[in-house]
Amino acid sequence: MTAPALSPTAAPTTARPPRRRRRRGTDSGSRRLSVQRTLLTVTVILIVVVQVYPLLWLLMTSFRTAADFAGGNPFALPTSFTLDNYARAFENGDLLLNIVNSLIVTLGSSALIVVAGMMAAYALQVLGFRFSGLVRSLFLLGIIVPVQIALVPLFIDYSQVGLLDTHLSMIIPLAAFALPMAVYLFSSFYEYIPREMYEAASLDGAGPYRIFTRITAPLSVNTIITVVLVNSIFIWNDFIFANTFVLSDGLKTIPLGLQNYIGAMGNTDWTATFAAVCVTVTPLLLVFLVLNKAMIQGLEGGATKG
Amino acid sequence: MTSTATGRQAPAPAREASASAADRTRSTRAGGGGRGPRPSRAFASMLPRRSRWSVLVFLIPPLLLYAVAVLLPIVQSLFLSFFRWDGITDMSFVGVDNYIKMLTRDDVFWTAFVNALVYLAICLVLQLGGALVVAGLLTALPKARELVKTLYLLPAVISTVAIAFLFQRIYALEPVGLINQLLEWVGLGHLQTAWLSNVQTVLAAVSIPEGWRFTGLYMLIIYAALIAVPKELEEAARIDGASWWQVFWRIRFPYIRPVWITTTIMATTFALRGFDIPYLLTNGGPGQSSELLTTYMYKTAFVHTDYGYASAISVFIVIECLIAVGLIFLLLRRKDNS
């Protein structure tokens, strides 16, 4: 951070530098510093490799032939390149249908989270009322309480009102369990909208509804992006609600669709499965890489404000 | 939804729209919602004027959604936990029998409870410990911090089903998976095992993917807190001869304590509700050696259709989460005072 003019060159990965000595300030200072820096870079690279290599391996495997995968060293680079796995992945499963279902659930839940979250935060933070403290602590409960508590009751309720095996059966709990965090994020943003702005609008004759649609909601765009991005990851990948409430093939989301690749007696077509995984990860990964900065800022900001 | 609400509420905005400047000053004085210091009352409106109706219009829809899917199920679970019910025949009231069975007669429950604690411990070490170390290293990295952050967060984007597939291969023995191959290369070939079918390793094996998946998330949060530590504090300590280690523990860590509490609570509650990866990788097996409370509850409910008993277990999980959060506050706050 307070780096003097040192050249942060790529780490020489060949020879590992000796362990840093615990004595301080005896060696020539700058040499010690550069050894430290190299050591640091090597460590970080190692950690990142451990973190990312499994994913890279997954990608490489999806391009291997089945024979190449079965035979021998798992670390070896692919000896052949094939797109067969992807063809089989699309043949054996309903990948496109799964993706459409996941899109419906993700978009539906996100819309619900954003609208409901903004409304609740507006009522709590901007309008204010006597029991707002109580409502806030109710929402706090939802952050702590695990989702499993809702499985049995919702399963029973859904079967009574005929909601079992619908998109809505996934959207409702996914949105509801994400709501507390969204309310919290929107609230902490609304705290910073200056009072004067509302007063000016009030002078022009705007009531609470018009102020919400004309001032508060349009100003929330950045928070909306954060809320949608962070929640999309969890909703897109949701397994437990989908696995509990969805039975028919036509409604299966990606996580359930992927399970279809486990064949009878565990005879899984691994290379095709990994190809399917790559296909289903891609949409989210693209969004993530493009909007990476917004998401990272949102995560950092959201948590550190607490 | 808002438009119908506005329609129903037409009188209120109309009345407000006709309010004159004189009205405004009056309402400001009366309502205490105007500018100047915040009123000391428990609630404060940022708007000069609002109607009681408007609060309800904004509050009721989100609260309804939340009540239907979160609050009501909690109450229902509590209710169901006092009954025996398979979903088909009539419910029969059994009082606290489900809880007595759970706490005194059910060995699987206690195995699952202990397993869940081990799972929690492994996740916390990997996620919080790993996150703190990497965030600390990252603050000293001269460049490419953004790249490292992105790469490190990458596993969080992958679905648990995909992760389960991946780790099934990583842990495999036949054909040899990544870990066993690695062991052979470093000369520890005798340690090779089928990590997911070995009773002794399976619990750690299902915990590690969960830990691995979210380290990036916590690392980001902690990193953001670390770079907000005022440089002057660190500089001053360093001039006084403090080592890197001392600067870290005496200056930086106390400074990020509030964020540390938040991340600890997040990681703990997430680990206590951990379900997907153990369920998908081993389904609690072999035997009960990787059974967690969550997987046990799920099987009780949807395989054995014992809704009453499953509800009792899920009530226990909720209590466990609440106690954990309480403990974290208690332990981490107290240090603050000393």
XYZ file of C-alpha atoms in Angstrom:
644
model
C 0.000 0.000 0.000
C 2.707 2.402 0.928
C 4.841 0.945 -1.763
C 8.086 2.709 -2.500
C 9.210 2.574 -6.088
C 9.588 -1.141 -6.317
C 9.004 -2.942 -9.525
C 6.206 -5.393 -8.876
C 7.361 -7.792 -11.509
C 5.817 -11.153 -12.067
C 6.760 -13.614 -9.413
C 9.545 -16.004 -10.259
C 7.723 -19.213 -9.622
C 10.720 -21.403 -10.268
C 12.712 -21.153 -7.083
C 10.738 -20.566 -3.929
C 12.400 -17.906 -1.872
C 13.627 -18.901 1.589
C 11.266 -18.459 4.485
C 11.094 -14.953 5.830
C 13.213 -14.512 8.871
C 11.579 -13.204 11.983
C 14.415 -10.836 12.828
C 13.734 -7.287 11.943
C 15.828 -4.646 10.302
C 19.214 -6.336 10.160
C 19.380 -7.169 6.462
C 19.558 -4.489 3.918
C 16.042 -3.172 4.060
C 15.103 -2.987 0.434
C 16.242 -6.506 -0.350
C 14.212 -7.871 2.504
C 11.221 -5.956 1.250
C 11.510 -7.333 -2.243
C 11.807 -10.879 -0.912
C 8.689 -10.274 1.123
C 6.895 -8.894 -1.871
C 7.823 -11.867 -4.016
C 6.744 -14.239 -1.296
C 3.458 -12.364 -1.040
C 2.823 -12.523 -4.752
C 3.636 -16.226 -4.887
C 1.297 -16.917 -1.972
C -1.545 -14.994 -3.552
C -1.022 -16.755 -6.877
C -1.043 -20.128 -5.136
C -4.263 -19.305 -3.304
C -5.948 -18.098 -6.470
C -4.842 -21.242 -8.318
C -6.365 -23.442 -5.604
C -9.535 -21.406 -5.786
C -9.874 -21.327 -9.555
C -8.212 -24.519 -10.770
C -11.207 -26.790 -10.083
C -13.348 -24.581 -12.302
C -10.716 -24.514 -15.024
C -10.454 -28.276 -14.787
C -14.218 -28.528 -15.192
C -14.034 -26.435 -18.348
C -11.144 -28.476 -19.761
C -12.934 -31.730 -19.043
C -15.978 -30.570 -20.951
C -13.816 -30.508 -24.103
C -12.191 -33.904 -23.560
C -13.274 -37.123 -25.151
C -14.780 -39.642 -22.762
C -11.879 -42.020 -23.326
C -9.347 -39.325 -22.552
C -11.207 -38.525 -19.334
C -11.477 -42.119 -18.183
C -7.895 -43.021 -18.870
C -5.255 -41.824 -16.514
C -3.969 -38.639 -15.046
C -6.694 -36.161 -14.130
C -4.242 -33.252 -14.202
C -3.107 -33.917 -17.748
C -3.907 -31.395 -20.412
C -6.535 -32.592 -22.884
C -4.946 -34.599 -25.657
C -7.923 -34.046 -27.893
C -10.506 -31.367 -28.354
C -14.130 -32.217 -28.987
C -17.497 -30.517 -28.917
C -19.284 -33.868 -28.810
C -19.933 -33.501 -25.108
C -21.936 -30.358 -25.719
C -24.004 -32.061 -28.393
C -24.728 -34.927 -26.004
C -25.485 -32.517 -23.192
C -28.222 -30.912 -25.250
C -29.514 -34.299 -26.442
C -29.725 -35.962 -23.064
C -31.374 -33.166 -21.177
C -33.742 -30.275 -21.532
C -31.074 -27.654 -21.086
C -32.907 -24.905 -22.943
C -36.139 -25.544 -21.069
C -34.243 -25.528 -17.788
C -32.631 -22.238 -18.662
C -36.008 -20.713 -19.542
C -37.462 -21.901 -16.231
C -34.523 -20.515 -14.309
C -34.931 -17.207 -16.135
C -38.634 -17.031 -15.244
C -37.956 -17.780 -11.586
C -34.995 -15.427 -11.354
C -36.717 -12.532 -13.097
C -39.960 -13.046 -11.200
C -38.302 -13.229 -7.808
C -35.993 -10.311 -8.543
C -38.900 -8.104 -9.592
C -40.802 -9.047 -6.461
C -37.786 -8.450 -4.228
C -37.097 -5.035 -5.735
C -40.691 -3.761 -5.648
C -41.505 -5.164 -2.215
C -38.125 -4.170 -0.833
C -38.430 -0.572 -2.017
C -41.970 -0.268 -0.712
C -41.137 -1.635 2.713
C -38.003 0.491 2.995
C -39.982 3.566 1.926
C -42.588 2.908 4.605
C -39.948 2.225 7.250
C -37.339 4.837 6.459
C -39.090 7.669 4.630
C -42.655 7.636 5.894
C -41.930 6.289 9.346
C -44.542 5.044 11.770
C -44.972 4.100 15.373
C -44.201 0.385 15.168
C -41.380 0.595 12.656
C -38.974 -0.846 15.214
C -41.107 -3.939 15.575
C -41.362 -4.403 11.805
C -37.616 -4.013 11.473
C -36.960 -6.720 14.019
C -39.450 -8.999 12.245
C -37.387 -8.553 9.102
C -34.183 -9.183 11.040
C -35.629 -12.541 12.070
C -35.811 -13.505 8.408
C -32.072 -12.979 7.967
C -31.273 -15.332 10.830
C -33.927 -18.013 10.356
C -32.869 -20.848 8.022
C -34.965 -21.530 4.949
C -35.565 -25.145 5.963
C -38.211 -24.056 8.474
C -40.494 -23.096 5.590
C -40.257 -26.335 3.625
C -42.812 -28.502 5.392
C -45.412 -25.771 6.075
C -45.161 -24.376 2.552
C -45.382 -27.846 1.060
C -48.613 -28.426 2.988
C -50.009 -24.965 2.222
C -49.157 -25.243 -1.466
C -50.814 -28.634 -1.808
C -53.968 -27.194 -0.244
C -54.214 -24.182 -2.557
C -52.914 -25.983 -5.636
C -49.669 -24.031 -5.906
C -47.461 -27.094 -5.750
C -45.457 -27.634 -8.907
C -45.699 -24.081 -10.267
C -43.165 -21.350 -10.919
C -44.844 -19.315 -8.218
C -44.132 -21.985 -5.621
C -40.429 -21.226 -6.043
C -40.746 -17.481 -6.578
C -42.675 -16.740 -3.373
C -40.270 -18.209 -0.803
C -37.172 -17.158 -2.749
C -38.393 -13.564 -2.790
C -39.630 -13.604 0.789
C -36.388 -14.929 2.249
C -34.360 -12.402 0.272
C -36.653 -9.536 1.270
C -35.087 -8.666 4.658
C -31.652 -8.040 3.154
C -33.197 -5.974 0.355
C -35.220 -3.902 2.807
C -32.067 -3.330 4.786
C -30.047 -2.256 1.737
C -32.780 0.072 0.455
C -33.316 1.536 3.934
C -29.691 2.350 4.416
C -29.683 4.060 1.033
C -32.879 6.042 1.711
C -31.278 7.394 4.848
C -28.976 9.420 2.620
C -31.609 11.028 0.411
C -31.710 14.578 1.744
C -34.852 15.694 3.487
C -34.775 18.936 1.495
C -35.532 17.029 -1.655
C -38.743 15.691 -0.202
C -39.669 19.084 1.162
C -39.237 20.699 -2.223
C -41.415 18.042 -3.823
C -43.992 18.486 -1.109
C -44.069 22.210 -1.768
C -44.848 21.416 -5.391
C -47.819 19.448 -4.144
C -46.529 15.892 -4.431
C -47.951 13.362 -2.020
C -46.215 10.241 -0.688
C -47.157 8.174 -3.739
C -45.860 10.600 -6.298
C -42.734 11.234 -4.253
C -42.107 7.479 -4.270
C -42.504 7.057 -8.019
C -40.833 10.325 -9.022
C -38.012 10.718 -6.507
C -37.271 7.742 -4.298
C -37.632 4.933 -6.840
C -35.639 6.598 -9.657
C -32.831 7.448 -7.239
C -32.593 3.808 -6.162
C -31.188 2.507 -9.459
C -27.761 1.651 -8.058
C -29.182 -0.158 -5.073
C -31.592 -2.008 -7.362
C -28.671 -3.266 -9.434
C -26.872 -4.462 -6.322
C -29.951 -6.177 -4.912
C -30.772 -7.888 -8.206
C -27.202 -9.049 -8.859
C -26.555 -10.444 -5.419
C -29.903 -12.194 -5.219
C -29.746 -13.509 -8.778
C -26.750 -15.644 -7.866
C -28.656 -17.336 -5.095
C -31.950 -17.609 -6.964
C -30.421 -18.870 -10.211
C -28.670 -21.580 -8.237
C -31.466 -22.359 -5.788
C -31.741 -26.063 -5.213
C -33.721 -26.673 -2.051
C -37.009 -24.934 -2.916
C -37.011 -26.242 -6.469
C -36.214 -29.750 -5.311
C -39.025 -29.652 -2.761
C -41.839 -27.974 -4.645
C -41.296 -28.948 -8.280
C -42.037 -32.409 -9.555
C -42.731 -32.210 -13.281
C -39.927 -32.107 -15.839
C -41.415 -29.127 -17.630
C -40.819 -26.836 -14.662
C -37.357 -27.926 -13.656
C -34.787 -25.202 -13.183
C -31.119 -25.618 -13.997
C -29.999 -27.192 -10.703
C -32.701 -29.854 -11.027
C -32.055 -30.343 -14.730
C -28.394 -31.002 -14.040
C -29.334 -33.807 -11.716
C -30.910 -35.662 -14.620
C -27.424 -36.318 -15.912
C -26.746 -38.751 -13.115
C -27.527 -41.975 -14.887
C -28.857 -45.192 -13.469
C -26.462 -47.040 -11.129
C -24.250 -43.967 -11.001
C -23.095 -44.445 -14.581
C -22.726 -40.787 -15.206
C -21.622 -39.433 -18.541
C -19.152 -37.112 -16.861
C -17.860 -35.222 -19.859
C -21.394 -34.466 -21.076
C -22.409 -33.486 -17.541
C -19.526 -31.072 -17.290
C -20.450 -29.652 -20.669
C -23.984 -29.100 -19.377
C -22.600 -27.426 -16.264
C -20.534 -25.105 -18.445
C -23.574 -24.195 -20.534
C -25.714 -23.409 -17.493
C -23.046 -21.442 -15.691
C -22.328 -19.252 -18.704
C -25.270 -16.805 -18.513
C -24.645 -15.965 -14.883
C -20.898 -15.886 -15.395
C -21.213 -13.398 -18.267
C -23.432 -11.113 -16.214
C -21.043 -11.484 -13.314
C -17.965 -10.620 -15.350
C -19.611 -7.667 -17.094
C -21.159 -6.180 -13.973
C -18.427 -7.435 -11.699
C -17.518 -3.992 -10.424
C -21.061 -3.026 -9.511
C -21.544 -6.304 -7.729
C -18.313 -6.163 -5.777
C -19.042 -2.611 -4.724
C -22.538 -3.615 -3.687
C -21.320 -6.520 -1.603
C -18.608 -4.467 0.023
C -20.837 -1.483 0.653
C -23.837 -3.457 1.831
C -21.953 -5.334 4.459
C -19.687 -2.616 5.743
C -22.471 -0.163 6.347
C -23.935 -2.529 8.935
C -50.545 -2.496 -7.502
C -49.443 1.025 -6.733
C -51.866 2.475 -9.224
C -54.941 0.845 -7.706
C -53.698 1.853 -4.327
C -53.357 5.420 -5.466
C -56.849 5.268 -6.872
C -58.237 4.114 -3.610
C -56.285 6.770 -1.844
C -57.288 9.588 -4.106
C -58.579 11.875 -1.349
C -55.335 11.989 0.555
C -52.988 13.259 -2.171
C -55.695 15.608 -3.384
C -55.990 17.092 0.039
C -52.250 17.366 0.285
C -51.936 18.870 -3.131
C -54.271 21.654 -2.139
C -52.356 22.390 0.997
C -50.997 25.893 1.075
C -47.681 27.076 2.346
C -49.383 28.133 5.535
C -50.632 24.620 6.069
C -47.159 23.376 5.555
C -45.603 25.410 8.310
C -48.355 24.350 10.640
C -47.945 20.693 9.859
C -44.202 20.959 10.154
C -44.508 22.386 13.608
C -47.121 19.849 14.593
C -45.677 16.791 12.925
C -42.101 17.291 13.978
C -41.010 15.900 10.633
C -39.481 19.073 9.269
C -35.845 19.985 8.980
C -33.535 20.593 11.827
C -32.473 18.018 14.380
C -34.249 14.702 14.347
C -37.124 14.415 16.753
C -36.361 12.163 19.645
C -39.494 10.128 19.138
C -39.231 6.493 18.144
C -40.468 7.165 14.640
C -39.568 10.008 12.347
C -40.928 10.760 8.940
C -38.676 12.248 6.304
C -41.709 13.686 4.559
C -43.318 16.881 5.809
C -46.686 15.254 5.443
C -47.916 11.728 5.137
C -51.190 10.010 5.754
C -51.602 6.922 7.846
C -53.090 5.253 4.785
C -49.986 5.766 2.742
C -47.911 3.885 5.313
C -50.252 0.922 5.098
C -50.321 0.979 1.299
C -46.536 0.735 1.175
C -46.120 -1.624 4.072
C -48.895 -4.180 3.644
C -47.877 -5.817 0.311
C -44.264 -6.572 1.287
C -45.302 -7.614 4.763
C -47.930 -9.925 3.299
C -45.371 -11.656 1.105
C -43.012 -11.968 4.039
C -45.729 -13.230 6.361
C -46.971 -15.873 3.946
C -43.582 -17.395 3.210
C -41.543 -16.722 6.352
C -43.558 -15.768 9.434
C -46.534 -18.060 8.936
C -44.379 -21.141 8.272
C -42.471 -20.506 11.501
C -45.753 -20.507 13.427
C -47.003 -23.526 11.474
C -43.832 -25.466 12.206
C -44.195 -24.724 15.900
C -47.799 -25.916 15.718
C -47.006 -29.051 13.700
C -44.198 -30.011 16.041
C -46.798 -30.935 18.678
C -48.552 -33.389 16.356
C -47.945 -36.664 14.659
C -48.944 -36.445 11.036
C -48.032 -38.249 7.824
C -49.950 -35.868 5.600
C -52.697 -38.353 4.770
C -54.334 -39.695 7.918
C -55.701 -37.447 10.661
C -53.317 -35.415 12.741
C -52.967 -36.563 16.299
C -51.858 -34.320 19.122
C -48.858 -35.732 20.953
C -47.801 -32.784 23.086
C -44.055 -32.453 23.499
C -43.468 -36.076 22.611
C -41.668 -35.172 19.395
C -39.222 -33.050 21.362
C -38.726 -35.726 24.014
C -38.088 -38.320 21.327
C -35.686 -35.967 19.595
C -33.678 -35.109 22.695
C -33.655 -38.442 24.502
C -34.382 -41.373 22.216
C -33.042 -40.453 18.813
C -29.366 -41.244 18.332
C -29.417 -40.137 14.711
C -30.496 -36.687 15.836
C -27.511 -36.290 18.117
C -25.124 -37.657 15.499
C -26.534 -35.124 13.060
C -26.228 -32.349 15.639
C -22.568 -33.076 16.344
C -21.898 -33.406 12.604
C -23.547 -30.042 12.021
C -21.236 -28.461 14.602
C -18.166 -29.967 12.933
C -19.473 -28.784 9.573
C -19.929 -25.307 11.069
C -16.412 -25.295 12.496
C -14.810 -26.318 9.200
C -16.834 -23.752 7.254
C -15.964 -20.970 9.680
C -12.245 -21.732 9.641
C -12.154 -21.880 5.859
C -14.447 -18.944 5.217
C -13.518 -16.476 7.933
C -9.944 -17.551 8.535
C -9.255 -17.902 4.831
C -11.041 -14.653 4.070
C -9.083 -12.725 6.700
C -5.726 -14.086 5.536
C -6.390 -13.445 1.855
C -7.875 -10.005 2.503
C -4.821 -9.146 4.586
C -2.461 -10.339 1.849
C -4.473 -8.508 -0.760
C -4.076 -5.141 0.963
C -0.332 -5.563 0.596
C -0.458 -6.667 -3.025
C 0.938 -3.951 -5.259
C -1.311 -4.627 -8.251
C -3.913 -6.876 -9.848
C -6.103 -6.657 -6.778
C -9.274 -6.380 -8.855
C -8.353 -9.481 -10.827
C -7.665 -11.481 -7.681
C -10.966 -10.346 -6.182
C -12.908 -11.421 -9.266
C -11.192 -14.795 -9.555
C -11.563 -15.436 -5.870
C -15.300 -14.730 -5.974
C -15.833 -16.996 -8.981
C -16.891 -20.184 -7.131
C -19.751 -18.280 -5.484
C -21.410 -18.009 -8.901
C -21.480 -21.766 -9.519
C -24.558 -23.726 -8.486
C -24.306 -26.245 -5.678
C -25.330 -29.063 -8.004
C -22.411 -28.276 -10.287
C -20.103 -28.021 -7.285
C -21.297 -31.396 -6.067
C -20.507 -32.935 -9.472
C -17.110 -31.313 -9.472
C -16.124 -32.468 -6.001
C -17.393 -35.955 -6.634
C -14.647 -36.174 -9.261
C -12.057 -34.337 -7.194
C -12.481 -36.776 -4.304
C -12.750 -39.877 -6.473
C -10.405 -42.815 -6.120
C -11.464 -44.872 -9.121
C -10.621 -43.378 -11.600
C -8.145 -41.431 -9.570
C -9.318 -37.881 -8.758
C -7.364 -34.671 -8.328
C -6.689 -34.996 -4.605
C -5.541 -38.591 -4.698
C -3.319 -37.841 -7.677
C -1.822 -34.895 -5.832
C -1.136 -37.075 -2.794
C 0.693 -39.570 -4.931
C 2.869 -36.874 -6.444
C 3.986 -35.498 -3.113
C 4.794 -38.992 -1.912
C 1.794 -39.464 0.348
C 0.264 -42.140 -1.826
C -0.555 -44.278 1.202
C -3.079 -41.628 2.288
C -5.140 -42.130 -0.836
C -8.716 -42.969 -0.074
C -12.215 -42.639 -1.470
C -12.857 -39.482 0.496
C -16.630 -39.629 0.205
C -17.101 -43.269 1.203
C -14.572 -43.289 4.015
C -16.466 -42.797 7.280
C -13.553 -40.911 8.756
C -13.110 -38.347 6.017
C -16.589 -37.898 4.632
C -17.729 -35.157 7.000
C -14.708 -32.989 6.259
C -15.075 -33.827 2.589
C -18.627 -32.481 2.410
C -17.779 -29.420 4.520
C -14.821 -28.209 2.497
C -16.745 -27.438 -0.738
C -19.157 -25.239 1.224
C -16.228 -23.427 2.821
C -14.415 -23.080 -0.495
C -17.470 -21.710 -2.267
C -18.013 -18.618 -0.153
C -14.539 -17.580 1.029
C -14.499 -15.064 -1.796
C -17.658 -13.400 -0.569
C -16.376 -12.901 2.971
C -12.949 -11.948 1.702
C -14.502 -9.091 -0.289
C -16.382 -7.790 2.718
C -13.372 -7.993 5.027
C -11.086 -6.505 2.397
C -13.412 -3.516 2.030
C -13.269 -3.008 5.773
C -9.488 -3.395 5.915
C -8.771 -0.756 3.305
C -10.997 1.641 5.239
C -8.641 1.492 8.243
C -6.987 4.906 8.453
C -3.441 4.758 7.121
C -2.215 7.171 9.794
C -2.926 4.636 12.530
C -0.901 1.950 10.794
C 1.906 4.350 9.960
C 2.137 5.559 13.533
C 2.285 2.015 14.849
C 4.916 1.071 12.317
C 7.085 4.026 13.231
C 6.861 2.876 16.840
C 8.406 -0.375 15.686
C 5.343 -2.588 15.478
C 5.732 -5.643 13.290
C 3.335 -6.467 10.474
C 1.715 -9.017 12.753
C 1.253 -6.503 15.567
C -0.190 -3.916 13.214
C -2.632 -6.505 12.005
C -3.878 -7.682 15.391
C -3.597 -4.475 17.403
C -4.672 -1.868 14.871
C -6.486 -3.377 11.928
C -8.462 -6.128 13.546
C -10.019 -4.059 16.338
C -10.921 -1.466 13.737
C -12.864 -3.941 11.609
C -14.580 -5.616 14.555
C -18.127 -4.499 13.578
C -17.674 -5.952 10.088
C -16.124 -9.056 11.603
C -19.279 -9.532 13.702
C -21.470 -9.157 10.604
C -19.464 -11.666 8.578
C -19.282 -14.110 11.482
C -23.063 -14.013 11.816
C -23.495 -14.417 8.063
C -21.101 -17.348 7.861
C -22.519 -19.043 10.948
C -26.163 -18.843 9.930
C -25.252 -19.915 6.393
C -23.303 -22.917 7.656
C -26.064 -23.942 10.063
C -28.519 -24.001 7.199
C -26.027 -25.795 4.939
C -27.847 -28.500 3.061
C -27.259 -28.715 -0.663
C -23.726 -30.045 -0.846
C -23.951 -32.801 1.815
C -27.350 -33.796 0.465
C -26.111 -34.004 -3.106
C -22.681 -35.493 -2.444
C -23.510 -38.241 0.045
C -27.134 -37.800 1.159
C -25.869 -38.105 4.716
C -24.039 -41.329 4.181
C -22.287 -43.621 4.488
C -24.496 -44.548 7.421
C -25.059 -41.283 9.256
C -21.479 -40.122 9.097
C -22.222 -36.984 7.082
C -25.819 -36.448 8.201
C -26.544 -32.862 9.209
C -29.626 -31.654 11.060
C -30.889 -30.117 7.837
C -30.513 -33.257 5.745
C -31.998 -35.355 8.539
C -34.968 -33.006 8.795
C -35.446 -33.094 5.033
C -35.436 -36.870 4.902
C -37.763 -37.109 7.894
C -40.212 -34.813 6.162
C -40.077 -35.893 2.551
C -38.886 -39.494 2.639
C -40.542 -40.733 5.829
C -43.336 -38.095 5.619
C -43.219 -37.602 9.356
C -44.211 -33.942 9.253
C -44.606 -33.510 13.006
C -41.171 -34.822 13.867
C -39.552 -32.962 10.969
C -41.130 -29.747 12.240
C -39.723 -30.368 15.698
C -36.249 -30.723 14.159
C -36.657 -27.556 12.125
C -37.788 -25.652 15.217
C -34.613 -26.902 16.860
C -32.548 -25.610 13.917
C -34.143 -22.170 14.266
C -33.444 -22.072 18.002
C -29.886 -23.181 17.307
C -29.448 -20.294 14.844
C -30.879 -17.758 17.275
C -28.629 -19.006 20.078
C -25.606 -18.908 17.775
C -26.287 -15.316 16.781
C -26.847 -14.370 20.417
C -23.569 -16.009 21.424
C -21.643 -14.244 18.681
C -22.961 -10.886 19.818
C -22.183 -11.686 23.414
C -18.644 -12.940 22.819
C -17.530 -10.385 20.262
C -19.196 -7.427 21.962
C -17.733 -8.178 25.356
C -14.201 -8.021 24.050
C -15.068 -4.593 22.798
C -15.538 -3.301 26.319
C -12.397 -4.705 27.859
